[in-house]
């Protein structure tokens, strides 16, 4: 059995890990479009204010541990562009190696998350307004805070 898991953050890694626990001989392939392994997204706002704490400190586990200990085929910077449920395939862009390929599956888990709610109000599309979904969002916000040093900041949502 082969399972493709789209999205490698908390939900995707949890699904892949559960598949490997229940069926150790199964092949679990996680396709994560960012460069970051599974992380604790709830820690992003806290990490912003610690200049010396890299965002990578929020990783739930290391890439090596995921691949070697859990035996999960975890592919970073691999973005799924097309899902073909009839053929049970996904078309993937491997941004790391500059290639496109197709991958077949027996089971598909979609754990890519959602988009942040962007507010349709004046000022909410300014350069000093940030939305959180990925660690790259945290990196951009953190850089802004520590380089520009604003006197105040507001965090909306939880």
Coordinates of N, CA and C in Angstrom, one line a residue:
X1 N 0.8 -1.2 0.0 CA 0.0 0.0 0.0 C 0.9 1.2 0.0
X2 N 0.4 2.2 -0.8 CA 1.2 3.5 -0.8 C 0.2 4.6 -0.6
X3 N 0.5 5.5 0.4 CA -0.3 6.7 0.7 C 0.5 7.9 0.3
X4 N -0.1 8.8 -0.4 CA 0.4 10.1 -0.6 C -0.3 11.1 0.4
X5 N 0.5 11.9 1.1 CA 0.0 12.9 2.0 C 0.4 14.2 1.5
X6 N -0.5 15.0 1.2 CA -0.3 16.4 0.7 C -0.2 17.3 1.9
X7 N 0.9 17.9 2.2 CA 1.1 18.7 3.3 C 1.8 18.1 4.4
X8 N 2.9 18.7 4.8 CA 3.8 18.0 5.8 C 3.9 18.7 7.2
X9 N 2.9 19.5 7.5 CA 3.0 20.2 8.8 C 2.3 19.2 9.8
X10 N 1.7 19.7 10.8 CA 1.2 18.8 11.9 C 0.2 17.7 11.4
X11 N -0.8 18.1 10.7 CA -1.8 17.1 10.2 C -1.2 16.0 9.3
X12 N -0.3 16.5 8.3 CA 0.3 15.6 7.4 C 1.3 14.6 8.0
X13 N 2.1 15.1 8.9 CA 3.1 14.2 9.6 C 2.3 13.3 10.5
X14 N 1.3 13.7 11.2 CA 0.5 12.9 12.0 C -0.1 11.7 11.2
X15 N -0.7 12.1 10.1 CA -1.3 11.1 9.2 C -0.3 10.0 8.7
X16 N 0.9 10.5 8.3 CA 1.9 9.6 7.8 C 2.4 8.7 8.9
X17 N 2.6 9.3 10.1 CA 3.1 8.5 11.3 C 2.1 7.4 11.7
X18 N 0.8 7.8 11.6 CA -0.3 6.8 12.0 C -0.3 5.7 10.9
X19 N -0.2 6.0 9.7 CA -0.1 5.0 8.6 C 1.0 4.0 8.9
X20 N 2.2 4.6 9.2 CA 3.3 3.7 9.4 C 3.2 2.9 10.7
X21 N 2.5 3.4 11.7 CA 2.2 2.6 12.9 C 1.3 1.5 12.6
X22 N 0.2 1.7 11.9 CA -0.8 0.7 11.6 C -0.4 -0.3 10.6
X23 N 0.4 0.2 9.6 CA 0.8 -0.7 8.5 C 2.3 -0.4 8.2
X24 N 3.2 -1.0 9.0 CA 4.6 -0.6 8.9 C 5.2 -0.9 7.5
X25 N 4.7 -1.8 6.8 CA 5.2 -2.0 5.4 C 4.6 -1.1 4.4
X26 N 3.7 -0.3 4.8 CA 3.1 0.7 3.8 C 4.1 1.8 3.5
X27 N 4.0 2.4 2.3 CA 4.8 3.5 1.9 C 4.1 4.8 2.1
X28 N 4.6 5.6 3.0 CA 4.0 6.9 3.2 C 4.9 8.0 2.6
X29 N 4.3 8.7 1.6 CA 5.0 9.8 0.9 C 4.4 11.1 1.3
X30 N 5.2 12.0 2.0 CA 4.7 13.3 2.3 C 5.2 14.3 1.3
X31 N 4.3 15.1 0.7 CA 4.7 16.1 -0.2 C 4.5 17.5 0.4
X32 N 5.5 18.1 0.8 CA 5.4 19.4 1.5 C 6.0 20.5 0.6
X33 N 5.2 21.5 0.3 CA 5.7 22.5 -0.7 C 6.7 23.5 -0.1
X34 N 6.8 23.7 1.2 CA 7.8 24.6 1.8 C 9.1 23.9 2.0
X35 N 10.1 24.6 2.6 CA 11.4 24.0 2.9 C 11.4 23.5 4.4
X36 N 10.3 23.6 5.1 CA 10.3 23.3 6.5 C 9.6 22.0 6.8
X37 N 10.1 21.3 7.8 CA 9.5 20.0 8.2 C 8.4 20.4 9.2
X38 N 7.7 19.4 9.6 CA 6.5 19.6 10.5 C 6.9 20.5 11.7
X39 N 6.0 21.5 12.0 CA 6.3 22.4 13.1 C 5.1 22.7 13.9
X40 N 5.3 23.3 15.0 CA 4.2 23.7 15.9 C 3.8 25.1 15.5
X41 N 2.8 25.2 14.7 CA 2.3 26.5 14.1 C 1.8 27.4 15.2
X42 N 1.3 26.8 16.3 CA 0.8 27.7 17.4 C 1.9 28.4 18.1
X43 N 3.1 28.1 17.9 CA 4.3 28.8 18.5 C 4.7 30.0 17.7
X44 N 4.2 30.1 16.5 CA 4.7 31.2 15.6 C 4.6 32.6 16.3
X45 N 3.5 33.0 16.8 CA 3.5 34.4 17.4 C 4.5 34.5 18.6
X46 N 4.7 33.4 19.3 CA 5.7 33.5 20.5 C 7.1 33.7 20.0
X47 N 7.4 33.0 18.9 CA 8.8 33.0 18.4 C 9.1 34.4 17.8
X48 N 8.2 35.2 17.4 CA 8.4 36.5 16.8 C 9.3 37.4 17.7
X49 N 9.1 37.3 19.0 CA 9.7 38.2 19.9 C 11.0 37.8 20.5
X50 N 11.5 36.6 20.1 CA 12.8 36.1 20.5 C 13.7 36.2 19.3
X51 N 14.5 37.2 19.3 CA 15.4 37.5 18.1 C 16.3 36.3 17.9
X52 N 16.9 35.8 19.0 CA 17.9 34.7 18.8 C 17.3 33.3 18.7
X53 N 16.0 33.1 18.8 CA 15.4 31.8 18.6 C 15.0 31.6 17.1
X54 N 15.7 30.8 16.4 CA 15.4 30.6 15.0 C 14.0 29.9 14.9
X55 N 13.3 30.2 13.8 CA 12.0 29.6 13.6 C 12.1 28.1 13.5
X56 N 13.2 27.6 13.1 CA 13.4 26.1 13.1 C 13.3 25.5 14.4
X57 N 13.4 26.3 15.5 CA 13.3 25.7 16.8 C 11.8 25.2 17.1
X58 N 10.9 25.5 16.2 CA 9.5 25.1 16.3 C 9.3 23.7 15.6
X59 N 10.3 23.2 15.0 CA 10.2 21.9 14.3 C 9.8 20.9 15.3
X60 N 8.8 20.1 15.0 CA 8.3 19.0 15.9 C 9.4 17.9 16.0
X61 N 10.0 17.6 14.9 CA 11.2 16.7 14.9 C 12.0 17.0 13.7
X62 N 13.2 16.4 13.6 CA 14.1 16.7 12.6 C 13.8 15.9 11.3
X63 N 14.2 16.4 10.2 CA 14.0 15.7 8.9 C 14.6 14.3 9.0
X64 N 15.8 14.2 9.5 CA 16.5 12.9 9.6 C 15.7 11.9 10.5
X65 N 15.1 12.4 11.5 CA 14.3 11.5 12.4 C 13.0 11.1 11.7
X66 N 12.4 12.0 10.9 CA 11.2 11.6 10.1 C 11.5 10.5 9.1
X67 N 12.6 10.7 8.4 CA 13.0 9.8 7.3 C 13.6 8.5 7.9
X68 N 14.5 8.6 8.8 CA 15.2 7.4 9.2 C 14.5 6.6 10.3
X69 N 14.0 7.3 11.3 CA 13.3 6.7 12.5 C 11.9 6.2 12.1
X70 N 11.2 7.1 11.5 CA 9.8 6.8 11.2 C 9.6 6.2 9.8
X71 N 10.6 6.2 9.0 CA 10.6 5.5 7.7 C 9.6 6.2 6.8
X72 N 9.5 7.5 6.8 CA 8.5 8.3 6.0 C 9.3 8.9 4.9
X73 N 8.8 8.8 3.6 CA 9.4 9.5 2.5 C 8.9 10.9 2.5
X74 N 9.7 11.8 3.0 CA 9.3 13.2 3.3 C 10.0 14.1 2.3
X75 N 9.2 14.7 1.4 CA 9.8 15.4 0.3 C 9.5 16.9 0.5
X76 N 10.6 17.7 0.8 CA 10.4 19.1 0.9 C 10.5 19.8 -0.4
X77 N 9.8 20.9 -0.5 CA 9.8 21.7 -1.7 C 9.2 21.0 -2.9
X78 N 8.2 20.1 -2.6 CA 7.5 19.3 -3.6 C 6.1 19.7 -3.5
X79 N 5.6 20.4 -4.6 CA 4.3 21.0 -4.6 C 3.3 20.2 -5.5
X80 N 2.2 19.8 -5.0 CA 1.2 19.1 -5.8 C 0.4 20.1 -6.6
X81 N 0.4 20.0 -7.9 CA -0.3 20.9 -8.8 C -1.6 20.3 -9.3
X82 N -1.7 19.0 -9.5 CA -2.9 18.3 -10.0 C -3.1 17.0 -9.3
X83 N -4.3 16.8 -8.9 CA -4.8 15.5 -8.3 C -5.7 14.9 -9.3
X84 N -5.4 13.6 -9.8 CA -6.2 12.9 -10.7 C -6.8 11.7 -10.0
X85 N -8.0 11.8 -9.4 CA -8.5 10.7 -8.6 C -8.9 9.5 -9.4
X86 N -9.2 9.7 -10.7 CA -9.5 8.5 -11.5 C -8.3 7.6 -11.7
X87 N -7.2 8.3 -12.0 CA -6.0 7.5 -12.3 C -5.2 7.3 -11.0
X88 N -5.6 7.9 -9.9 CA -4.9 7.8 -8.6 C -3.5 8.3 -8.7
X89 N -3.3 9.5 -9.2 CA -2.0 10.1 -9.4 C -2.1 11.5 -9.0
X90 N -0.9 12.0 -8.6 CA -0.7 13.5 -8.4 C 0.4 13.9 -9.3
X91 N 0.3 15.2 -9.8 CA 1.4 15.8 -10.6 C 2.1 16.7 -9.6
X92 N 3.4 16.6 -9.5 CA 4.2 17.3 -8.5 C 5.3 18.1 -9.2
X93 N 5.5 19.3 -8.7 CA 6.7 20.1 -9.1 C 7.7 20.0 -7.9
X94 N 8.8 19.5 -8.3 CA 10.0 19.4 -7.3 C 10.8 20.7 -7.5
X95 N 10.5 21.6 -6.6 CA 11.2 22.9 -6.8 C 12.7 22.8 -6.4
X96 N 13.1 21.9 -5.7 CA 14.5 21.7 -5.3 C 15.3 21.3 -6.5
X97 N 14.8 20.4 -7.3 CA 15.5 19.8 -8.4 C 15.1 20.3 -9.8
X98 N 14.1 21.2 -9.8 CA 13.6 21.8 -11.0 C 13.0 20.8 -12.0
X99 N 12.2 19.9 -11.5 CA 11.6 18.9 -12.3 C 10.1 18.7 -12.0
X100 N 9.4 18.2 -12.9 CA 8.0 17.8 -12.6 C 7.8 16.3 -12.8
X101 N 7.0 15.7 -12.0 CA 6.8 14.3 -12.1 C 5.4 13.9 -11.6
X102 N 5.1 12.6 -11.9 CA 3.8 12.1 -11.5 C 4.0 11.0 -10.5
X103 N 3.2 10.9 -9.5 CA 3.3 9.9 -8.4 C 2.0 9.2 -8.2
X104 N 2.0 7.9 -8.2 CA 0.7 7.2 -8.0 C 0.5 6.9 -6.6
X105 N -0.8 6.6 -6.2 CA -1.1 6.3 -4.8 C -2.3 5.3 -4.7
X106 N -2.3 4.6 -3.6 CA -3.5 3.8 -3.3 C -4.5 4.6 -2.4
X107 N -3.9 5.5 -1.5 CA -4.7 6.3 -0.6 C -4.1 7.7 -0.7
X108 N -5.0 8.7 -0.6 CA -4.6 10.1 -0.6 C -5.1 10.8 0.6
X109 N -4.2 11.5 1.3 CA -4.6 12.3 2.5 C -4.2 13.8 2.1
X110 N -5.3 14.6 2.2 CA -5.1 16.1 1.9 C -5.0 16.8 3.2
X111 N -3.8 17.3 3.5 CA -3.6 17.9 4.8 C -2.8 19.2 4.6
X112 N -3.2 20.0 3.5 CA -2.4 21.2 3.2 C -2.9 22.4 3.9
X113 N -3.9 22.3 4.8 CA -4.3 23.4 5.6 C -5.2 24.4 4.8
X114 N -5.2 25.6 5.2 CA -6.0 26.6 4.6 C -5.3 27.9 4.4
X115 N -5.9 28.8 3.8 CA -5.3 30.2 3.6 C -5.7 31.1 4.7
X116 N -4.9 32.0 5.2 CA -5.3 32.9 6.2 C -6.5 33.8 5.7
X117 N -7.3 34.2 6.5 CA -8.4 35.1 6.2 C -7.9 36.5 6.0
X118 N -7.9 37.0 4.8 CA -7.4 38.3 4.5 C -8.6 39.3 4.7
X119 N -8.4 40.3 5.4 CA -9.4 41.3 5.7 C -9.5 42.3 4.5
X120 N -10.7 42.5 4.0 CA -11.0 43.4 2.9 C -11.4 44.8 3.5
X121 N -10.4 45.4 4.1 CA -10.5 46.7 4.7 C -9.3 47.6 4.4
X122 N -9.5 48.9 4.3 CA -8.4 49.7 4.0 C -7.2 49.5 5.0
X123 N -6.0 49.4 4.5 CA -4.8 49.2 5.3 C -4.4 47.8 5.5
X124 N -5.3 46.8 5.3 CA -4.9 45.5 5.6 C -4.1 44.8 4.5
X125 N -3.8 45.5 3.5 CA -2.9 45.0 2.4 C -1.6 45.8 2.4
X126 N -1.4 46.6 3.4 CA -0.2 47.4 3.5 C 1.1 46.4 3.8
X127 N 2.2 47.0 3.5 CA 3.5 46.2 3.7 C 3.8 45.9 5.2
X128 N 3.1 46.5 6.1 CA 3.4 46.2 7.5 C 2.3 45.4 8.2
X129 N 1.5 44.7 7.3 CA 0.5 43.8 7.8 C 0.9 42.4 7.3
X130 N 0.9 41.5 8.3 CA 1.4 40.1 8.0 C 0.3 39.1 8.3
X131 N 0.3 38.0 7.5 CA -0.6 36.9 7.8 C 0.2 35.7 8.0
X132 N -0.2 34.8 8.9 CA 0.5 33.6 9.3 C -0.1 32.4 8.7
X133 N 0.7 31.6 8.0 CA 0.4 30.2 7.7 C 1.6 29.3 7.7
X134 N 2.7 29.9 7.3 CA 4.0 29.1 7.2 C 5.1 29.7 8.0
X135 N 6.1 29.0 8.1 CA 7.3 29.6 8.8 C 8.0 30.7 8.0
X136 N 7.8 30.7 6.7 CA 8.3 31.8 5.9 C 7.5 33.1 6.3
X137 N 6.2 32.9 6.6 CA 5.5 34.1 7.0 C 6.1 34.6 8.4
X138 N 6.5 33.7 9.2 CA 7.1 34.1 10.5 C 8.4 34.7 10.3
X139 N 9.2 34.2 9.4 CA 10.5 34.7 9.0 C 10.4 36.2 8.6
X140 N 9.4 36.4 7.7 CA 9.2 37.8 7.1 C 8.8 38.8 8.2
X141 N 7.8 38.3 9.1 CA 7.3 39.2 10.1 C 8.4 39.4 11.1
X142 N 9.2 38.4 11.5 CA 10.3 38.5 12.5 C 11.3 39.5 12.0
X143 N 11.7 39.4 10.7 CA 12.7 40.3 10.1 C 12.2 41.7 10.2
X144 N 10.9 41.9 9.9 CA 10.3 43.3 9.9 C 10.4 43.8 11.3
X145 N 10.0 43.0 12.3 CA 10.0 43.5 13.7 C 11.4 43.8 14.2
X146 N 12.4 43.0 13.9 CA 13.7 43.2 14.4 C 14.5 44.2 13.6
X147 N 14.2 44.5 12.4 CA 14.9 45.5 11.6 C 14.2 46.8 11.7
X148 N 12.9 46.9 11.7 CA 12.2 48.2 11.7 C 11.9 48.6 13.1
X149 N 11.8 47.7 14.1 CA 11.6 48.0 15.5 C 10.3 48.9 15.7
X150 N 9.2 48.5 15.3 CA 8.0 49.3 15.5 C 7.7 49.4 17.0
X151 N 7.1 50.5 17.4 CA 6.8 50.7 18.8 C 5.7 49.9 19.3
X152 N 4.7 49.6 18.4 CA 3.5 48.8 18.8 C 3.3 47.8 17.7
X153 N 2.6 46.8 18.2 CA 2.1 45.7 17.2 C 0.8 45.2 17.7
X154 N 0.0 44.7 16.8 CA -1.3 44.1 17.2 C -1.3 42.7 16.6
X155 N -1.7 41.7 17.3 CA -1.9 40.4 16.8 C -3.3 40.0 16.9
X156 N -3.9 39.7 15.7 CA -5.4 39.4 15.7 C -5.5 38.0 15.4
X157 N -6.3 37.3 16.2 CA -6.6 35.9 16.0 C -5.7 35.0 16.9
X158 N -6.0 33.7 16.9 CA -5.2 32.9 17.8 C -5.1 31.5 17.1

